[in-house]
Amino acid sequence: MRRAFYPLGKKWKGLSSVTMRATSELNHRGADPGIPASVWRLRSDAWEYLRYAVKLLTLDQGASWTDTNRAEIHRSLRTLEAVELYWAGFGQRYVSGIRDLIDGGEYPGALELIERVMLGMRGAGSLDEERPTGESADEDGEPTVPERRPRFEVLIVDEMAPTDRDALKAEMLRMRQGADEFVYELVIVPSFEDALVAVITNPNIQACVLRPGFTANSKQKLGRDLRGYLDRIIGERPDALHALQRVLRLAEALGELRPELDLFLVAGVHIEDLAGTLNRRFRRVFRREDRMELHLSLLRGVRERYATPFFSALQEYARMPAGVFHALPISRGGSVSGSKWIGDMGDFYGKNLLLAETSATSGGLDSLLSPVGSIKDAQTRATRAFGAKKTVFVTGGTSTANKIVHQSIVAPGDVVLVDRNCHKSHHHALMLAGARVAYLEAYPLNEYSFYGAVPVRSIKQTLLDYRAAGRLDEVKMIALTNCTFDGIVYDVERVMSECLAIKPDLVFLWDEAWFAFAAFHPVFRRRTGMATAARLEAQFRSGERAEEFRAQRAELVDPDTGAFAPDEAWLDARLIPDPETSRVRVYATQSTHKTLTSLRQGSMIHVYDQDFQRLNREAFDEAYMTHTSTSPNYQILASLDIGRRQVEFEGYELVQRQMDLATSIAQTVARHPLLKKYFRVLTTRDLVPEAYRETDRPMPLRDGLASFDEAWARDEFVVDPSRVTVDISLTGVDGDTFKHDYLMDRHGIQVNKTSRNTVLFMTNIGTSRGSVAYLIEVLVKLAEAFEDEEEELGPFEQRTRKSRKDSVAVHNPPLPDFSAFADRFRAHPDTPDGTIRDAYFATYRAGSTEYLHLEPLLARVLAGEELVSAGFVTPYPPGFPVLVPGQVITTEILAFMGALDTREIHGYDPEAGFRVLVAPPEPGEG
């Protein structure tokens, strides 16, 4: 297996196709393009292109350059001249200086300035003209120490003359000390709108300082997409607000976009009064002359987020001398370092891993089961980062996290509504808890052999059915997957609001195993459990929709008799919850290791439960004790701590990058003449039926941030743009074979999920542009191979190949709905819930089960016999239980199972067949 790497050559083909496309997009958006909403890649590529172009100009002094070449250089310079306002170190005047050198034919001088930019973008260069005390520099005057210190940028919002900006930068620079842990540089913008553009486009900004005097509107030419997004988030025009209102609205908007940022206010008069009223929005209020206090506060704010208490404690423990007289022979490498036979383990993992292994809670390591020190501190910091009221670490993956939450909330006999297509851990947890399970059906995507999500109308109908049966009080919780493996995302606020309008004390469990990254981008964040819980709590507390609620309730409930309107009225209305009686009780489980930085099985439980202390603290603690090992893996805990630090500083940048890279994959597949012959990227129109969409853009993010934001604000279901689901039907290869034989075995491309005719490619915060280029290269090679095969086929082989394509593309068996629980495991004839636990433990009685292969099982079902599953049957793919204990087996289920060609089916014995429950003896029999 070889990867193709292309050095910088003499023509555009010397750059990667991804770079060419991005730079082309930058340079050909028109004569007056304005600044786009997402510029991280375009800015990088523009500088890269300038370096490439000016290097060639330097070599031949421009002899071979045409007017077109020069026009492209100047288009790039014009765009960068606007964009660089929002980055520190290299500003608009710097770009203008490069332009002047190029226009004057001073190509070596221009190249030197551009090279310095490239170093600065990698964190190795700076435009600082002065060095702080104690900071060493090399012979060229470049600092040698700061490269080891994290650098960040501080946004100053104030209308200032260029000389005043330079003076402020110089003054703040002089406050640096060699002992400072961090180095920052200033970005100074003049207006409300420019401040928002800066935090949207520049992920390096970690703090914002608002100073009276900033104006309302930007003088920059903003792109249509960015202008549309700003209009959506600003609301009332800033020039219509008086000075204090403008400051407060800007602080709110900055907090909504990037809640991790530290906000400071520099005020003039009445600072004491302001300090008492603005403390919820600002970290601190200063006077203009408090420059040193501001400097120290900037560093302190970053230091607090940078701290990783448990990771630091583990590092310190590894450096301590110790004598090991406790269980765990591997501790300090004791059983490894002196071994004649397993020394290679130490060589492979390294000494730090072994030095950090211990079963003791000494050295500040703390106890996961009863944290009082570094683990407690680490979890508190995660609570803040993810916007929860309480966060706990889990070292057994989200499967364990789900079991903890279910056990803490659900008692035997409680009814839980749960998506049948959810992860198997929920089904197992409900079995252990003894819950009465009512399965909800997600909309099927039969053409692609996987499910979408559960429509809110279906959820409401189920709750109304329980109300009609007089059992609504038994419904305790609803558990849904957000987002699904395939990227379908709920409108979380709509689901919770409408459900609470029917049952105000309903508990929500959002399985966000694949959505932990969403908290760190403003559009994604809107649809997370924690952010939604915070909004609902604020809404209920303020009573802002109380009048709407009363008006709607008068239409749905007869004020005299208390009689309910027909179900159809409740289903058609966008229900509003009662702000006085509704409780916000929300839990989210996240696989940190799946989408953020953590070792495998590192997960978190986030809690936003108004009644946690009153109703659930003891049960939660017991459930946590039940499912958490007394010997947790400290390396996993440390990785959760360090992963939290990472996303607080660069989560916004990394999430933006991963979805932009996914979009570039989708666009390449759609545009490449050979790729689109064999592969098709599924869009929102394919994955979300029209009934669940108010917007109609197939890929909203491709059309810009404003379109992306609009779809995520309005549609019932949306698709995570960082996932690329590719239809491979036209290859004639089923998904499982394509994954193993074509991608993994031949080219080392690793993917998690396939269906019968699709492959899911997921970008993540670790995806690089090189990885994307390699994936495209592999897909092109595979398409070329399919093309060669097509050309060599004879008539018979062509008919065989067409039949194989039809089998993959057309003859997919319908996804089976949940049939029903057998009557003996149901509680009520008018509601669907059943007890998995009773069915599961019924199998413990000798002679209670038998095994049947598919054919005899189908024959008996066709003959009218009711056969009941004795266990969970979960094929991978699609990865959800097709059968659960106590479920009636139907012909539709057996047809689906018979058509599957997956290699892995949990709960099915290929030698013996399906395990079914034997009918219970009639009364009076032995």
PDB file of C-alpha atoms in Angstrom, residues 82 108 128 193 232 235 280 440 444-446 512 554 666 740 774 779:
ATOM      1  CA  ALA A  82      -9.844  42.014   4.613  1.00  0.00           C
ATOM      2  CA  PRO A 108      12.550  38.171  -2.430  1.00  0.00           C
ATOM      3  CA  ASP A 128       6.647  41.178  18.251  1.00  0.00           C
ATOM      4  CA  GLU A 193     -20.258  43.169  13.908  1.00  0.00           C
ATOM      5  CA  ARG A 232     -29.857  35.599  12.448  1.00  0.00           C
ATOM      6  CA  GLY A 235     -31.597  39.988  16.069  1.00  0.00           C
ATOM      7  CA  ARG A 280     -23.063  37.238  35.209  1.00  0.00           C
ATOM      8  CA  LEU A 440     -40.916   3.732  19.635  1.00  0.00           C
ATOM      9  CA  PRO A 444     -37.315   3.540   8.134  1.00  0.00           C
ATOM     10  CA  LEU A 445     -34.950   4.130   5.254  1.00  0.00           C
ATOM     11  CA  ASN A 446     -35.598   0.793   3.591  1.00  0.00           C
ATOM     12  CA  GLU A 512     -25.099  11.375  22.631  1.00  0.00           C
ATOM     13  CA  ALA A 554     -57.780  26.725  26.766  1.00  0.00           C
ATOM     14  CA  ALA A 666     -18.949  15.081  -0.488  1.00  0.00           C
ATOM     15  CA  HIS A 740     -13.459  -5.391   4.778  1.00  0.00           C
ATOM     16  CA  TYR A 774      -5.868   9.764   0.611  1.00  0.00           C
ATOM     17  CA  LEU A 779     -11.998   5.851  -4.057  1.00  0.00           C
TER      18      LEU A 779
END
